[in-house]
Amino acid sequence: MNPRTLLLLLLVAFAILTTSGCSTTLVESLPIGKTTRCDAAWPGRWHAVEHGVGKAAMSERIDINADCTQLTFTDPEKTQTEAHTLTLFSTRAGDFLTFGSPGDKPDCFGDGNTHCGTELFRYVRTGNVIQIYKPDHRAVHASLESHVVSGYTEMSLDPQTTATNGTQTGQPAVAAGLIQARAAAADDKQQPTYHNLIAGSSEQITRILVDHPEFFENDAYLILQREGPMNAGAHP
């Protein structure tokens, strides 16, 4: 199961999935910066907070063990413990994370699954609150399509349909098909699904993240509020 699927399962457990469908934004290389598999501030018990600052706490809980390799999800119906891989990146563009499972294969899409990378999420930790922000898939798609950044992008009307266009750096976009698809989406009130790959080396990806903060949504996708003290057995 790929990292993105695992994160979506986490969000399902917290019952806060958005209506963005199954859009994906990958980076070809991971950004440059301090990297750790755990931060002493993360282990312990957390609860999910409804979208937006100051909203009431939800009943879903997550317990992160001392080395951030085991997560226990608790909701009103069940408790489930799973092995996970959490990687945190502190870069000059901000703090980011990847979330996965031991033995994960690369996340790929496109014909023959030839466009592969890692899904990156931005996060901000302030005291006992962690806010996680997902990519703004539409904004990334627009920049890839117009060749502002290098990479590949596809857009479809729903996860079951084939891509309505694929735009590769150095190749013309299929403009007519794109316009037709967008018109159909407007008529059917369907939300497009995007599959994006931002290409580049680690240094290039870092520079892109610095130059394009709009590639992540302004509102937190997931907010975690700490319950109780930090895990005394945690180690970075």
Coordinates of C-alpha atoms in Angstrom, one line a residue:
M1 CA 0.0 0.0 0.0
N2 CA 1.5 3.3 -1.0
P3 CA 2.1 6.2 1.4
R4 CA -0.7 8.3 0.0
T5 CA -3.2 5.5 0.5
L6 CA -2.1 5.1 4.1
L7 CA -2.5 8.8 4.8
L8 CA -5.9 8.7 3.3
L9 CA -6.8 5.8 5.5
L10 CA -5.7 7.9 8.5
L11 CA -7.9 10.7 7.4
V12 CA -10.8 8.4 6.8
A13 CA -10.4 7.2 10.4
F14 CA -10.6 10.8 11.5
A15 CA -13.7 11.3 9.3
I16 CA -12.4 14.5 7.7
L17 CA -11.8 13.5 4.1
T18 CA -12.4 16.4 1.7
T19 CA -14.1 16.3 -1.6
S20 CA -10.9 16.5 -3.6
G21 CA -11.2 12.9 -4.8
C22 CA -8.1 10.9 -5.5
S23 CA -5.8 13.7 -6.8
T24 CA -2.1 13.1 -6.3
T25 CA 0.9 15.5 -6.4
L26 CA 4.4 13.8 -6.3
V27 CA 7.9 15.3 -6.2
E28 CA 10.6 13.5 -8.2
S29 CA 13.2 14.2 -5.5
L30 CA 13.0 15.0 -1.8
P31 CA 13.9 18.5 -0.7
I32 CA 17.3 19.3 0.9
G33 CA 17.3 19.9 4.7
K34 CA 17.5 18.2 8.0
T35 CA 15.8 14.8 7.8
T36 CA 14.6 12.6 10.7
R37 CA 12.4 9.6 11.1
C38 CA 11.1 11.0 14.4
D39 CA 11.0 14.2 16.3
A40 CA 10.7 14.2 20.1
A41 CA 7.7 16.5 19.8
W42 CA 5.6 13.9 17.9
P43 CA 5.3 10.8 20.1
G44 CA 2.3 10.6 22.5
R45 CA -1.4 10.8 22.2
W46 CA -3.2 13.2 19.9
H47 CA -6.8 13.9 19.0
A48 CA -8.2 15.3 15.7
V49 CA -9.7 18.7 15.6
E50 CA -12.3 19.8 13.1
H51 CA -11.2 21.8 10.2
G52 CA -10.5 25.4 11.2
V53 CA -9.0 27.1 14.2
G54 CA -11.0 27.0 17.4
K55 CA -13.3 24.1 16.4
A56 CA -14.4 21.5 18.8
A57 CA -12.3 18.3 19.3
M58 CA -13.4 15.1 17.6
S59 CA -13.5 11.7 19.2
E60 CA -10.8 10.1 17.0
R61 CA -7.4 9.6 18.6
I62 CA -3.9 8.7 17.4
D63 CA -1.1 7.4 19.6
I64 CA 2.4 7.7 18.2
N65 CA 5.0 5.4 19.9
A66 CA 8.5 6.6 21.0
D67 CA 10.3 6.2 17.7
C68 CA 7.3 7.1 15.5
T69 CA 7.2 3.6 13.9
Q70 CA 3.9 2.5 15.3
L71 CA 0.6 4.4 15.2
T72 CA -2.5 3.3 17.0
F73 CA -5.8 4.7 15.7
T74 CA -8.8 4.8 18.0
D75 CA -12.4 5.8 17.1
P76 CA -15.7 5.1 18.7
E77 CA -15.9 1.7 16.9
K78 CA -12.4 0.2 17.1
T79 CA -8.7 0.5 17.9
Q80 CA -6.1 -0.5 15.3
T81 CA -2.3 -0.5 15.5
E82 CA -0.2 -0.3 12.4
A83 CA 3.5 0.0 11.5
H84 CA 4.3 3.2 9.6
T85 CA 7.2 5.2 8.3
L86 CA 7.2 8.9 9.1
T87 CA 9.9 11.1 7.7
L88 CA 10.2 14.8 8.6
F89 CA 12.1 17.3 6.5
S90 CA 13.1 20.7 7.8
T91 CA 14.1 22.8 4.8
R92 CA 14.5 26.4 3.9
A93 CA 11.0 26.2 2.3
G94 CA 9.5 25.1 5.6
D95 CA 8.7 21.7 7.2
F96 CA 7.4 18.8 5.3
L97 CA 6.6 15.1 5.9
T98 CA 6.1 11.8 4.1
F99 CA 4.0 9.1 5.5
G100 CA 4.2 5.4 4.5
S101 CA 4.6 1.8 5.5
P102 CA 7.7 -0.5 5.6
G103 CA 8.3 -2.0 2.2
D104 CA 6.4 0.6 0.3
K105 CA 7.0 0.8 -3.5
P106 CA 7.3 4.1 -5.3
D107 CA 4.1 6.0 -6.0
C108 CA 3.5 6.0 -9.7
F109 CA 0.9 7.0 -12.3
G110 CA 0.5 7.4 -16.0
D111 CA 0.8 4.9 -18.9
G112 CA 3.0 2.0 -17.7
N113 CA 3.3 3.8 -14.3
T114 CA 6.3 5.6 -15.6
H115 CA 5.8 8.9 -13.6
C116 CA 7.0 8.1 -10.1
G117 CA 7.8 10.1 -7.0
T118 CA 6.9 10.8 -3.4
E119 CA 3.8 12.7 -2.0
L120 CA 4.9 15.5 0.2
F121 CA 2.8 17.2 2.8
R122 CA 3.6 20.5 4.5
Y123 CA 3.2 20.8 8.3
V124 CA 3.4 23.4 11.0
R125 CA 3.9 22.5 14.7
T126 CA 3.2 25.2 17.2
G127 CA 3.5 23.9 20.8
N128 CA 1.0 21.1 21.2
V129 CA -0.7 21.5 17.8
I130 CA 0.3 20.0 14.5
Q131 CA -1.3 21.3 11.4
I132 CA -0.9 19.2 8.2
Y133 CA -1.5 20.8 4.7
K134 CA -2.0 18.8 1.6
P135 CA -0.9 19.9 -1.9
D136 CA -3.1 22.3 -3.9
H137 CA -3.4 19.9 -6.8
R138 CA -5.2 22.4 -9.0
A139 CA -2.5 25.0 -8.6
V140 CA 0.3 22.5 -9.3
H141 CA -1.5 21.3 -12.4
A142 CA -1.9 24.8 -13.7
S143 CA 1.8 25.5 -13.3
L144 CA 2.9 22.2 -14.9
E145 CA 0.5 22.7 -17.8
S146 CA 1.8 26.2 -18.5
H147 CA 5.4 24.9 -18.0
V148 CA 6.2 27.3 -15.1
V149 CA 7.8 24.2 -13.5
S150 CA 9.0 21.0 -15.1
G151 CA 7.2 17.7 -14.8
Y152 CA 4.1 15.9 -16.0
T153 CA 0.4 16.3 -15.3
E154 CA -2.9 14.6 -16.1
M155 CA -6.5 15.6 -15.4
S156 CA -9.6 13.5 -15.5
L157 CA -13.2 13.9 -14.5
D158 CA -13.3 11.2 -11.9
P159 CA -11.0 8.4 -10.6
Q160 CA -12.7 5.8 -12.9
T161 CA -12.1 7.7 -16.2
T162 CA -9.0 7.8 -18.2
A163 CA -6.9 11.0 -18.2
T164 CA -8.2 13.7 -20.4
N165 CA -4.8 15.2 -21.0
G166 CA -1.2 14.6 -20.2
T167 CA 1.2 17.5 -20.3
Q168 CA 5.0 16.8 -20.3
T169 CA 7.6 19.6 -20.2
G170 CA 8.7 20.3 -23.7
Q171 CA 5.5 18.9 -25.3
P172 CA 2.3 20.9 -26.3
A173 CA -0.8 20.5 -24.1
V174 CA -3.9 18.9 -25.7
A175 CA -5.8 22.2 -25.4
A176 CA -9.0 21.1 -27.2
G177 CA -9.4 18.0 -25.1
L178 CA -8.7 20.0 -21.9
I179 CA -11.3 22.7 -22.8
Q180 CA -13.8 20.0 -23.6
A181 CA -13.1 18.1 -20.4
R182 CA -13.4 21.3 -18.3
A183 CA -16.7 22.2 -20.0
A184 CA -18.0 18.7 -19.2
A185 CA -16.9 19.0 -15.6
A186 CA -18.7 22.3 -15.3
D187 CA -21.9 20.8 -16.8
D188 CA -21.8 17.7 -14.7
K189 CA -20.7 19.6 -11.6
Q190 CA -17.9 17.1 -11.3
Q191 CA -14.6 17.9 -9.6
P192 CA -11.5 17.1 -11.8
T193 CA -8.9 14.6 -10.5
Y194 CA -5.3 15.6 -11.0
H195 CA -2.1 13.5 -11.1
N196 CA 0.9 15.7 -10.9
L197 CA 4.7 15.0 -10.9
I198 CA 7.0 17.9 -10.2
A199 CA 10.4 17.0 -11.7
G200 CA 13.8 18.0 -10.6
S201 CA 16.8 17.3 -8.4
S202 CA 16.6 17.7 -4.6
E203 CA 18.0 21.2 -5.0
Q204 CA 15.6 22.1 -7.7
I205 CA 12.6 20.7 -5.7
T206 CA 13.7 22.8 -2.7
R207 CA 13.9 25.9 -4.8
I208 CA 10.4 25.2 -6.3
L209 CA 9.0 24.8 -2.8
V210 CA 10.6 28.1 -1.8
D211 CA 9.3 29.9 -4.9
H212 CA 5.8 28.4 -4.9
P213 CA 4.2 28.3 -1.4
E214 CA 0.8 28.3 -3.3
F215 CA 1.5 24.6 -4.1
F216 CA 0.0 23.8 -0.7
E217 CA -3.4 24.7 0.5
N218 CA -3.9 27.6 2.9
D219 CA -6.2 25.7 5.2
A220 CA -5.0 22.7 7.3
Y221 CA -6.2 19.4 6.1
L222 CA -5.6 17.7 9.4
I223 CA -5.1 19.3 12.8
L224 CA -3.8 17.3 15.8
Q225 CA -4.0 18.5 19.4
R226 CA -1.9 16.8 22.0
E227 CA -3.5 15.1 24.9
G228 CA -1.3 14.9 28.0
P229 CA 2.5 15.2 28.2
M230 CA 5.0 14.4 25.6
N231 CA 6.2 10.8 25.5
A232 CA 9.1 10.7 27.9
G233 CA 10.7 7.8 26.1
A234 CA 10.8 9.7 22.7
H235 CA 14.1 10.1 21.0
P236 CA 14.8 12.0 17.7

